[in-house]
Coordinates of C-alpha atoms (C1' of nucleotides) in Angstrom, one line a residue:
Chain A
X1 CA -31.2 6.0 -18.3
X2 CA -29.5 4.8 -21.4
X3 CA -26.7 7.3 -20.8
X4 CA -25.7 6.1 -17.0
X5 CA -24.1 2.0 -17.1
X6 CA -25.0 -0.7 -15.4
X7 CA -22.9 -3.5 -14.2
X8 CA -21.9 -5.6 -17.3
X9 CA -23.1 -8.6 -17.0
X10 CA -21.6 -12.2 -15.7
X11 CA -19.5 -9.6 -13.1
X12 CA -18.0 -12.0 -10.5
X13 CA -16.1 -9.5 -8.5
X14 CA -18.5 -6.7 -8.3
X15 CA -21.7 -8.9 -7.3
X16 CA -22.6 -8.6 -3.4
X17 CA -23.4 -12.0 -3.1
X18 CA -20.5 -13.4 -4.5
X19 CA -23.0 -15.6 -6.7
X20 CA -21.9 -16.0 -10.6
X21 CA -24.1 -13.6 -12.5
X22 CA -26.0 -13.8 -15.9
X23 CA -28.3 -11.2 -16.6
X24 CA -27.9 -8.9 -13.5
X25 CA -25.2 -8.8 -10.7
X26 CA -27.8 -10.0 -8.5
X27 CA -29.2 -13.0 -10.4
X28 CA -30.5 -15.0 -7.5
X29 CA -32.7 -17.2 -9.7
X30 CA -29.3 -19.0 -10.3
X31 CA -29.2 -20.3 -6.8
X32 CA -31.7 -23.1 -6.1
X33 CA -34.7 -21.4 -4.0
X34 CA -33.6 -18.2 -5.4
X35 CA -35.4 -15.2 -3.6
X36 CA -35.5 -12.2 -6.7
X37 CA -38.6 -10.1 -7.2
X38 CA -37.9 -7.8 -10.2
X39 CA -36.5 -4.6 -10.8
X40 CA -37.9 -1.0 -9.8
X41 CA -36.8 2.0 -11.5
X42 CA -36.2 5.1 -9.5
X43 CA -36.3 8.8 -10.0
X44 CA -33.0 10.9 -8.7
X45 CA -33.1 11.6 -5.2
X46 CA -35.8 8.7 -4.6
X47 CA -35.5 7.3 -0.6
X48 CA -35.0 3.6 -0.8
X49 CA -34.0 3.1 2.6
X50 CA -35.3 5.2 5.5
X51 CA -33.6 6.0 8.8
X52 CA -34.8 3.7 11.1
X53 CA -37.4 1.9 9.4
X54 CA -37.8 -1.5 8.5
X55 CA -37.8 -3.5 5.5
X56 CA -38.9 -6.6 3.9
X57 CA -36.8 -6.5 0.6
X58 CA -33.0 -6.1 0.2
X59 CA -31.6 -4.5 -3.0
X60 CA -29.0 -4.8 -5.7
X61 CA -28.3 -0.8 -7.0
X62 CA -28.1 -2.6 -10.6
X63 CA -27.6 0.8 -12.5
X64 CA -27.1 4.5 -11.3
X65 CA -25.3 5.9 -8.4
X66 CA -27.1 6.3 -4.7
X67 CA -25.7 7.4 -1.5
X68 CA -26.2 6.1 2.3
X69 CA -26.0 9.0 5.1
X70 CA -27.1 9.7 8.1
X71 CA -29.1 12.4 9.0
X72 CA -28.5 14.3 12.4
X73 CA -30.6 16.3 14.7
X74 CA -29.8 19.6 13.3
X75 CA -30.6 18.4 9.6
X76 CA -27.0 18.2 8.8
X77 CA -26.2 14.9 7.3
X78 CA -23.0 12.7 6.7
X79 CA -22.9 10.7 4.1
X80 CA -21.4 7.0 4.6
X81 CA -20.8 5.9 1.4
X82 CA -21.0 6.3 -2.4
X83 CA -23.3 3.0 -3.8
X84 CA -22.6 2.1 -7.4
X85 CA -23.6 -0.9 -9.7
X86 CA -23.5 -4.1 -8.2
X87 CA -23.7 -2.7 -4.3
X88 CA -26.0 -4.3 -1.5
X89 CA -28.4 -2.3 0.2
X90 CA -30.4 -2.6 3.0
X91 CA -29.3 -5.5 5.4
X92 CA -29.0 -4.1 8.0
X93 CA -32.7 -2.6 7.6
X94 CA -34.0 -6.4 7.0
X95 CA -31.5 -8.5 9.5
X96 CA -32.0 -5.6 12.3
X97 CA -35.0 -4.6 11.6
X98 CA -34.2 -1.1 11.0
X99 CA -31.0 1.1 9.8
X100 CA -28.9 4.1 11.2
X101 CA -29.0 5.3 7.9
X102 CA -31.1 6.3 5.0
X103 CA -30.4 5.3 1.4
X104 CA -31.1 7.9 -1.9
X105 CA -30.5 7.7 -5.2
X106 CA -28.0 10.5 -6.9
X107 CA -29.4 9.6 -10.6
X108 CA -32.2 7.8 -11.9
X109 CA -31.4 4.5 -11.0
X110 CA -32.2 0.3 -11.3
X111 CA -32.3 -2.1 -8.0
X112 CA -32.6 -5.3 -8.0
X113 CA -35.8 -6.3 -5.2
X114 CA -34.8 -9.6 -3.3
X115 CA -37.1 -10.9 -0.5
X116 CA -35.3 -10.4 2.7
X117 CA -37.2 -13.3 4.4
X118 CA -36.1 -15.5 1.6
X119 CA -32.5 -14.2 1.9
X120 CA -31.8 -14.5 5.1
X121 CA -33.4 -18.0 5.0
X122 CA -31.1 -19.1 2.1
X123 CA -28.2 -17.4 3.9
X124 CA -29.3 -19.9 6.8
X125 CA -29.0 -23.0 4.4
X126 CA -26.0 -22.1 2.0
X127 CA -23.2 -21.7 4.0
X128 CA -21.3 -20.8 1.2
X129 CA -23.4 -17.8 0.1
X130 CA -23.2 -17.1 3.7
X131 CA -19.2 -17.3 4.0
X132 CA -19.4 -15.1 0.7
X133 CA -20.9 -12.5 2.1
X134 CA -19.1 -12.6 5.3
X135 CA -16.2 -12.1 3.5
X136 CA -17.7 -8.9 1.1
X137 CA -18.9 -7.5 5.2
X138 CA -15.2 -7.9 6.1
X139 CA -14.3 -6.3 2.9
X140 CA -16.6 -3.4 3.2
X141 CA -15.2 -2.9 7.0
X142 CA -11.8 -2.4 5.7
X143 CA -12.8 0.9 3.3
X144 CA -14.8 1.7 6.1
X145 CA -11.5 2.3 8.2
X146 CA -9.7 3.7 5.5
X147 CA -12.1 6.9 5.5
X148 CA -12.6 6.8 9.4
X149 CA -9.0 7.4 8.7
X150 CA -9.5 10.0 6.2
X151 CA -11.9 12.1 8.7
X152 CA -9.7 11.9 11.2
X153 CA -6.5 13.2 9.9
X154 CA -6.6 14.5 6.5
X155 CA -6.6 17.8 5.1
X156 CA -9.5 18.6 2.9
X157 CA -7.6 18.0 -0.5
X158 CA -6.2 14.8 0.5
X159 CA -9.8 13.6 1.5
X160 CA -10.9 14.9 -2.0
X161 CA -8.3 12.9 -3.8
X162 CA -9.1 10.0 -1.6
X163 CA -12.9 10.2 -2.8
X164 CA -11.9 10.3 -6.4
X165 CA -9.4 7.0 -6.3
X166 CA -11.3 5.3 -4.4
X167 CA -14.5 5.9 -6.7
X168 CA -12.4 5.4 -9.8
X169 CA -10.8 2.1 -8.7
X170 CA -14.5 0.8 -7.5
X171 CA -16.2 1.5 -11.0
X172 CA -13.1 -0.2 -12.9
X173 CA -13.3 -2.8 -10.6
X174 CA -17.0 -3.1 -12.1
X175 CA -16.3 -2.9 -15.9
X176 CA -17.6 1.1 -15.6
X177 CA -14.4 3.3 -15.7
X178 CA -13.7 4.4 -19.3
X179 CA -10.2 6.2 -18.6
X180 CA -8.8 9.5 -17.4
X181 CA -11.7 11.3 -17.6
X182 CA -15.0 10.4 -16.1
X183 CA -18.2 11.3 -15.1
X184 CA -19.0 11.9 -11.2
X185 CA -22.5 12.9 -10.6
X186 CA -22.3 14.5 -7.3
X187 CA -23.1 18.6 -6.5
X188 CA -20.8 20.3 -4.4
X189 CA -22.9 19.4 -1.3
X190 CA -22.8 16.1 -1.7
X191 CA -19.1 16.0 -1.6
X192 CA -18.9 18.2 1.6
X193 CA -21.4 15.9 3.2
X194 CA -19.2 13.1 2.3
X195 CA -15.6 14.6 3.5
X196 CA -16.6 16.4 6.2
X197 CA -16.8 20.0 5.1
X198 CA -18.3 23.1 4.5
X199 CA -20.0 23.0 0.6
X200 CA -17.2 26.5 0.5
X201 CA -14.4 24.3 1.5
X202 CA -14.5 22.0 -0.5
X203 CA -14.7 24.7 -3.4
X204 CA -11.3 26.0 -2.7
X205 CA -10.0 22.6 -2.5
X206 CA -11.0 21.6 -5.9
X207 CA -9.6 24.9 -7.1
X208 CA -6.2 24.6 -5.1
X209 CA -6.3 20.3 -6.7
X210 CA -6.6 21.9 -9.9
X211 CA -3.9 24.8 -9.5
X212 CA -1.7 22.1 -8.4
X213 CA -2.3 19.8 -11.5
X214 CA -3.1 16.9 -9.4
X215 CA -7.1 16.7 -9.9
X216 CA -9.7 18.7 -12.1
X217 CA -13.6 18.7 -11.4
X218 CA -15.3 20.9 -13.7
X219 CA -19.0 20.9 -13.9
X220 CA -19.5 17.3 -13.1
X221 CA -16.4 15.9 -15.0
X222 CA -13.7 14.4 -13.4
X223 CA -9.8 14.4 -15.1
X224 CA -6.8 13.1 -13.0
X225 CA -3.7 13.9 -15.0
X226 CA -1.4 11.5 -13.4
X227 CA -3.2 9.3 -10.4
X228 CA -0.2 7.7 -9.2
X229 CA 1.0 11.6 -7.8
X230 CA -2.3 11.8 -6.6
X231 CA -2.3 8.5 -5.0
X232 CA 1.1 9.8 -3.5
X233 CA -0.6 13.1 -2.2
X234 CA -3.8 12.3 -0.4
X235 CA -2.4 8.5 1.2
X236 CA -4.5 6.4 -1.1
X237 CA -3.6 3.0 -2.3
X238 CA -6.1 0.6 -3.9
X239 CA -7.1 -2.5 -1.8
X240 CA -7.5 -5.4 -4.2
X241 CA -10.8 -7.0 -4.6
X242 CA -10.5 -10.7 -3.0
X243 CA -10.5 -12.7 -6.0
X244 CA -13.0 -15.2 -6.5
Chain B
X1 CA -4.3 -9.3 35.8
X2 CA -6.8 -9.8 38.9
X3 CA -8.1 -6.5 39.1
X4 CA -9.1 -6.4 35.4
X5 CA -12.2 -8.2 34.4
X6 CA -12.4 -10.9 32.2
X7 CA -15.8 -11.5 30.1
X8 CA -18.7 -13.2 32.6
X9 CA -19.0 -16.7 31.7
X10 CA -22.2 -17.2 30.2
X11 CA -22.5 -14.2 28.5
X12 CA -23.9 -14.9 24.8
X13 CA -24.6 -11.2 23.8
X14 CA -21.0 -10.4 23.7
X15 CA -19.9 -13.2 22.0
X16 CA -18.2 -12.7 18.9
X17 CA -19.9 -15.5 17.0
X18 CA -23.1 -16.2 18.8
X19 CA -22.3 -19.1 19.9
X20 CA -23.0 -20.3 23.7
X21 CA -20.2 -19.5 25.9
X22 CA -19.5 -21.7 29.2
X23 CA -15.9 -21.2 30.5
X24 CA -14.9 -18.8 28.3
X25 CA -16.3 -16.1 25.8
X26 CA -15.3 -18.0 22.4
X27 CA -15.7 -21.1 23.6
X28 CA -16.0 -23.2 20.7
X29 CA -15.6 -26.8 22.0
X30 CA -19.0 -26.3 22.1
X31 CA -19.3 -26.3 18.4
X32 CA -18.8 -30.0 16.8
X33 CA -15.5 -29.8 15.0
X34 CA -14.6 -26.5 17.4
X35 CA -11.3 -25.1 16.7
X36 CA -10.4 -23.7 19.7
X37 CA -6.1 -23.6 20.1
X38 CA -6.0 -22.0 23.8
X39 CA -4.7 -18.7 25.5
X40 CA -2.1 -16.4 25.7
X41 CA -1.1 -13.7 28.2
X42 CA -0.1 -10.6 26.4
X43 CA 1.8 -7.7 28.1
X44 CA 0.5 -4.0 27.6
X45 CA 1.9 -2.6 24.2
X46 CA 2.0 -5.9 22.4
X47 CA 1.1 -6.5 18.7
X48 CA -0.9 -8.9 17.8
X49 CA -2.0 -8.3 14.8
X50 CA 0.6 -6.1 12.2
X51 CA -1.0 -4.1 9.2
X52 CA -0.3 -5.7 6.1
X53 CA 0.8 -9.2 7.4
X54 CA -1.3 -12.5 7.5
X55 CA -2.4 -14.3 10.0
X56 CA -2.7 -18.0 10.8
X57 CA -5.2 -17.6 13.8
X58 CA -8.1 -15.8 14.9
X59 CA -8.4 -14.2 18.2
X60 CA -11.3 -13.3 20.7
X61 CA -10.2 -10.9 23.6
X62 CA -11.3 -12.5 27.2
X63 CA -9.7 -10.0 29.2
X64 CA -8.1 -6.6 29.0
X65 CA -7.9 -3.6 26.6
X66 CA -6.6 -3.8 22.7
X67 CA -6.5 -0.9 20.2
X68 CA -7.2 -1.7 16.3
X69 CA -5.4 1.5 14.4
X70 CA -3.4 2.1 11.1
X71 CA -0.3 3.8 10.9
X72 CA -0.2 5.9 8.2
X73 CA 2.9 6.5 6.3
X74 CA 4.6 10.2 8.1
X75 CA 3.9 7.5 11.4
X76 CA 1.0 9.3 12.8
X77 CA -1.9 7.0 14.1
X78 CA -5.7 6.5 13.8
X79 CA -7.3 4.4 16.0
X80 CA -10.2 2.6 14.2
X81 CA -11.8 0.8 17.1
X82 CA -11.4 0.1 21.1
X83 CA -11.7 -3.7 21.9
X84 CA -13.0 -4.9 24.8
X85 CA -13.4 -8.5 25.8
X86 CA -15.4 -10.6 24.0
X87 CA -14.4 -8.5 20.9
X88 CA -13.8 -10.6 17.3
X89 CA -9.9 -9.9 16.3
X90 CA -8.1 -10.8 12.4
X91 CA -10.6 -12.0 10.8
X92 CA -9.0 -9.7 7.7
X93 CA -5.5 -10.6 8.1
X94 CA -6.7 -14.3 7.8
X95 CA -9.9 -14.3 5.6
X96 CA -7.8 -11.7 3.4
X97 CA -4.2 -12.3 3.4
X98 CA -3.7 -9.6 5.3
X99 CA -5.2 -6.6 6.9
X100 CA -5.1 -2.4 6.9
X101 CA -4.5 -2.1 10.2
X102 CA -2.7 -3.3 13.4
X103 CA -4.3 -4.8 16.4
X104 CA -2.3 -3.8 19.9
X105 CA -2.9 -4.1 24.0
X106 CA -3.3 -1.2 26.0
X107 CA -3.3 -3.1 29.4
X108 CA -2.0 -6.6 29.8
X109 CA -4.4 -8.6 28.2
X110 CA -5.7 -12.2 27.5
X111 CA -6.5 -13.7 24.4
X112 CA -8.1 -16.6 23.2
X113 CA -6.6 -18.1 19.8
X114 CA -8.7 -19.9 17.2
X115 CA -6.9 -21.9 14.4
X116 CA -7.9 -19.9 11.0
X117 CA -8.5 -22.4 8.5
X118 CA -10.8 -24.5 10.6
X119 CA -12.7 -21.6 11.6
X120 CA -13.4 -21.1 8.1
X121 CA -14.0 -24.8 7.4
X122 CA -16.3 -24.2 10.2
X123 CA -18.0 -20.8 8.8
X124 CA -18.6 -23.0 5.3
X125 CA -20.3 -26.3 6.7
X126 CA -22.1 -24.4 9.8
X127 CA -24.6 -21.7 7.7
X128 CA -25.9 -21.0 11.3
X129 CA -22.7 -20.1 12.5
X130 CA -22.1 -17.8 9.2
X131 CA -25.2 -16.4 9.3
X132 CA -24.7 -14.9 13.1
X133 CA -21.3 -13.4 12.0
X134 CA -23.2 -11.8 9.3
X135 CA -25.3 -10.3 11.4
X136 CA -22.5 -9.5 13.5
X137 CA -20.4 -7.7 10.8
X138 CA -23.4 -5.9 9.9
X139 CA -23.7 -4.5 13.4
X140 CA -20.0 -3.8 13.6
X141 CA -20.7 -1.4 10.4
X142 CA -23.7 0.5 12.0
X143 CA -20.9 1.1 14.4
X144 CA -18.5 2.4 12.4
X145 CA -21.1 4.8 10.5
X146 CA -21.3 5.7 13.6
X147 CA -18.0 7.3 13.8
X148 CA -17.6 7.9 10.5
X149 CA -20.7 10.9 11.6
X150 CA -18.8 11.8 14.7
X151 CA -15.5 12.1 12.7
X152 CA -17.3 14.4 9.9
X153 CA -19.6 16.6 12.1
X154 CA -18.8 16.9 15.2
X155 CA -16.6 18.7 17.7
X156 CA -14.1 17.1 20.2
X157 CA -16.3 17.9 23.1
X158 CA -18.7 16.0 21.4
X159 CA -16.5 13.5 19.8
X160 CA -15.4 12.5 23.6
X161 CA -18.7 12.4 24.8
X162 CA -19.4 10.1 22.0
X163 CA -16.9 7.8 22.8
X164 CA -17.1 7.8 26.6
X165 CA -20.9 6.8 26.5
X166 CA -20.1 4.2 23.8
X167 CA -17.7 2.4 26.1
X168 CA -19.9 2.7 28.7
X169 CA -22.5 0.8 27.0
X170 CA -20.6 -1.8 25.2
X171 CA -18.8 -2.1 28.7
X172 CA -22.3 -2.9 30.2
X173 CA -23.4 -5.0 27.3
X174 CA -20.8 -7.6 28.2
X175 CA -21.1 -7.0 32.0
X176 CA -18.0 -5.0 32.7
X177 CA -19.7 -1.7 33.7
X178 CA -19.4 -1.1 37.3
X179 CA -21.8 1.7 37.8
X180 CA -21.3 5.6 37.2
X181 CA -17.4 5.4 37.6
X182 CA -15.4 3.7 35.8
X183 CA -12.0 3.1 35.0
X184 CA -10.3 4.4 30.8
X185 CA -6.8 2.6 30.4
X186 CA -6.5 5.3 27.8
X187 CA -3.7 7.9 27.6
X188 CA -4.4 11.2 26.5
X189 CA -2.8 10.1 22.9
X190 CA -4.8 7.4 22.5
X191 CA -8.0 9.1 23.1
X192 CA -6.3 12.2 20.5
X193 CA -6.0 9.3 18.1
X194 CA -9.3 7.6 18.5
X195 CA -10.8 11.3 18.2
X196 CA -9.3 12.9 15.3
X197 CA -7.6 15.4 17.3
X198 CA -4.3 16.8 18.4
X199 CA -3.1 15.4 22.3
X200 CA -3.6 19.5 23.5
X201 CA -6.9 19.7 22.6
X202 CA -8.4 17.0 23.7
X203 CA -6.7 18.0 27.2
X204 CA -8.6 21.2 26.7
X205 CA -12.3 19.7 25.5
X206 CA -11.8 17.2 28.6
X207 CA -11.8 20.3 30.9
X208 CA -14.8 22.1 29.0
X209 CA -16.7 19.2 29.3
X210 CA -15.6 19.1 33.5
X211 CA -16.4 22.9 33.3
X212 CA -19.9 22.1 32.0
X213 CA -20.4 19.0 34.4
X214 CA -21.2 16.8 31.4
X215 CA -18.1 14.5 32.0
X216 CA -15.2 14.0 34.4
X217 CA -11.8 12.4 33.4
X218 CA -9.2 12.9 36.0
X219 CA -6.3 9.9 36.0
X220 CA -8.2 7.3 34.4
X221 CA -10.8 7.7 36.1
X222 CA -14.4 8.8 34.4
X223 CA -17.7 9.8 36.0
X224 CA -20.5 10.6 34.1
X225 CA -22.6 12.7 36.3
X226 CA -25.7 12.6 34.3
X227 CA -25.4 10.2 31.2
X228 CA -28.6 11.4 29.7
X229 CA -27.2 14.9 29.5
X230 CA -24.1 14.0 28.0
X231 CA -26.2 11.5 25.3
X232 CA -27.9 14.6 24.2
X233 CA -25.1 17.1 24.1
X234 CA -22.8 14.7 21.9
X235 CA -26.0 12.9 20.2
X236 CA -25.4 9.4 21.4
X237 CA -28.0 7.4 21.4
X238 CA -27.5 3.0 22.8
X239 CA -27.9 1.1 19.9
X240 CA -29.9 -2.0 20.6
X241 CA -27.9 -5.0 20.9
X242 CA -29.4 -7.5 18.9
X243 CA -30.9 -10.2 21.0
X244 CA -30.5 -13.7 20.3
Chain C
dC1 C1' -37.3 37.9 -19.1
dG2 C1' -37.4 37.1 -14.7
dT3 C1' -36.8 33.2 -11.1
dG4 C1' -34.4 29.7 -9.0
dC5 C1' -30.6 26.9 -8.2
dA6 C1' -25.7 25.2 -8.4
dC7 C1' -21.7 27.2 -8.3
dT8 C1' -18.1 30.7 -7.3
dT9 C1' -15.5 34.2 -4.7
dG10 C1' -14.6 37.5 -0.7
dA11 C1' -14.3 38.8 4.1
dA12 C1' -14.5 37.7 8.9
dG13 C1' -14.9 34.4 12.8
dT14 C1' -13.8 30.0 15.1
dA15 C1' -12.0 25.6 16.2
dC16 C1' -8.5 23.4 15.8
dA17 C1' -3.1 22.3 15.5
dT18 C1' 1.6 23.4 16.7
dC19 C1' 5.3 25.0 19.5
dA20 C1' 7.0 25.6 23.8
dA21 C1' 7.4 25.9 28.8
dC22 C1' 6.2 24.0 33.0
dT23 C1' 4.4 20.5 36.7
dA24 C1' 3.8 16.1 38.8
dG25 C1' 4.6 11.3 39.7
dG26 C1' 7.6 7.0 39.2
dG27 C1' 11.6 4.7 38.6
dT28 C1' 16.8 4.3 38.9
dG29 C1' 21.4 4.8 40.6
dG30 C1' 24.1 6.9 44.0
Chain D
dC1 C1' 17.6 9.4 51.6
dC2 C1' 18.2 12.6 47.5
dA3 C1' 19.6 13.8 42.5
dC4 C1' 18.4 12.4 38.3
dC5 C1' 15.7 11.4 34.4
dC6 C1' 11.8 10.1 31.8
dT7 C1' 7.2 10.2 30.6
dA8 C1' 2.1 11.9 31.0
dG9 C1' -0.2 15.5 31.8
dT10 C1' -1.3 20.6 31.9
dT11 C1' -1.3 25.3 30.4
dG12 C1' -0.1 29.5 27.4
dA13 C1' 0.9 31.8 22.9
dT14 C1' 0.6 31.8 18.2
dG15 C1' -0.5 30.0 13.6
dT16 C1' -3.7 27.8 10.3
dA17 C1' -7.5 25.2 8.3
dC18 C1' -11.8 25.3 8.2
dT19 C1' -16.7 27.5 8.8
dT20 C1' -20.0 31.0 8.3
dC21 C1' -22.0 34.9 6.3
dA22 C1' -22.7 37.4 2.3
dA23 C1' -22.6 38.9 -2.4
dG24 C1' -22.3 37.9 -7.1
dT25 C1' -22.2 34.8 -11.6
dG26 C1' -23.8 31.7 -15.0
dC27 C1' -27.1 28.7 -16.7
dA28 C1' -31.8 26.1 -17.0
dC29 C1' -36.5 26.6 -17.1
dG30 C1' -40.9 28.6 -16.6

DNA sequence: CGTGCACTTGAAGTACATCAACTAGGGTGG
DNA sequence: CCACCCTAGTTGATGTACTTCAAGTGCACG
């Protein structure tokens, strides 16, 4: 555990609440009737969330990396997005009373537990908090549509490159990237279940990234020589976090 | 303009902030402080909203058809969402500064215009209010993993089947669905940029899926013999809207 | 010292894109 | 009225990006 990072702490930008933090991204003891019940630590591959099912708490991933996917009839599954430190997880499983999605850790990982009946009655009498989190849902639609965009009309090195920027700029964002070289901890299949390909595919790829100079994966290392030609390659450009 | 229809008065489900509609789906001289500004008629093939550019105003569609896309930069498009009335339009481009994508009509269309910064006021002071576009946004993003899945895993007879059910339903959420026929204002590129695919081959999945008697789009005209079919051979399944 | 799993590479099949030709309405000017 | 064009739709032929199947490598762990 000591290895992974967690989200330094008094993080403004990365916390999901948009609530000044002190000891964890998700300190909700700050905000008068706060709603936190502790941290759990998880083993890798642990189901937080499950497809479908309800849930009375809400998390904070506080440190580790988790992924939310979907899993289809034939067992195939599509994987929505890549949670790091400081994500929220689970509203829709607590407002809706059940997710389209599951929710499992990729590493051993820390969440923050927060009472979703407490939450969503806070959210109720702090319009602020509420407005906040509006904001971070409008936010998290935008990168939504930037890899609906991806699926739809990229090639599968572009979508690679994509993936990588976009994970690089969201851990920097967070006080977690340490420079042109950094750790991803996600197997082959993970990837293709996040772009949209065959585990083969996304093999050659990497390789033809690498022969190209413009991204190298090896083993579970990540080094991107020059990110501004593979910003130029795969269509990415960073979306600045709303400040404040 | 008469033979489209406009959102049923009275319909709450659709509404884009929860908020009790009389005359009009957005109708927020209901809400103390409301900030409604009035309507505009817009042609078919307008912009309203232009990726990258901010917006003073907020807009909920009353009648017609609008496309949310982004353009990406060798001018190709993807469309990110269909809007139908009753739909919630720039709240990035004026919560942010300025959203990723643009917002056009496919048929003449009729807007209603809300003033930005009082909406916001609005959002801050009314936690109710904020709390329900929560929950909206959140929905909004089930949707959208939604086609992130379809995107990643599925193939354009599917893809279409996918979409044409979803219409249907969110048609018939908001009153507009007129039985098993029912009209697509949706040229064959729009539907190729909604799907991911090229304009030929969606020609081509369109007649498999008439060859199979899953689906029939001739004109603009589609009948769904047997929906239920259909739902399982492009795994659709209705999502609950969420009452109240 | 096997046994299993992630990864890697090769060969063959499939689903899609691209290019190109043709058809059918719908408007415009003569 | 027809000749004209323009655009949306349709179909055929060919190329390519990806998937699937299959075999083999390297390393971790009993």
């Amino acid at each position: 555990m000591s290895t992974r990072s967690a989200l330094p702490p008094g993080n403004r930008t990365a916390c999901a609440l948009g609530i000044p933090c002190r000891a964890c991204s998700c300190e909700l003891r700050l905000v008068p009737g706060g709603s936190k019940r502790g941290r759990i630590n998880v083993a890798p591959g642990a189901r937080v969330i499950v497809q479908g099912r309800s849930t009375r708490s809400i998390y904070t991933l506080y440190e580790g990396w988790a992924a939310r996917y979907r899993t289809l009839p034939d067992g195939t599954h599509q994987i929505l997005d890549i949670l790091l430190p400081g994500d929220l997880i689970g509203l829709p499983a607590a407002l809706q009373g059940g997710a389209g999605h599951s929710v499992r850790t990729l590493t051993a990982a820390t969440f923050c537990v927060l009472d979703a009946n407490r939450l969503t009655a806070l959210l109720r009498r702090k319009p602020r908090l509420a407005f906040n989190m509006v904001r971070a849902r409008v936010r998290e639609q935008e990168r939504a549509d930037g890899w609906l965009t991806v699926l739809g009309r990229m090639g599968a090195g572009e979508r690679i490159g994509y993936l990588l920027l976009e994970l690089r700029d969201r851990l920097d964002e967070r006080g977690l990237a340490k420079g042109r070289s950094w750790s991803l901890p996600l197997m082959r299949a993970e990837l293709a279940d996040t772009l949209g390909l065959s585990k083969v595919h996304v093999q050659r790829a990497l390789r033809a990234l690498r022969d190209k100079g413009l991204a190298n994966l090896e083993g579970h290392r990540v080094i991107i020589p020059n990110s501004r030609n593979l910003a130029r390659f795969s269509g990415y450009s960073r979306v600045h976090s709303t400040s404040k």
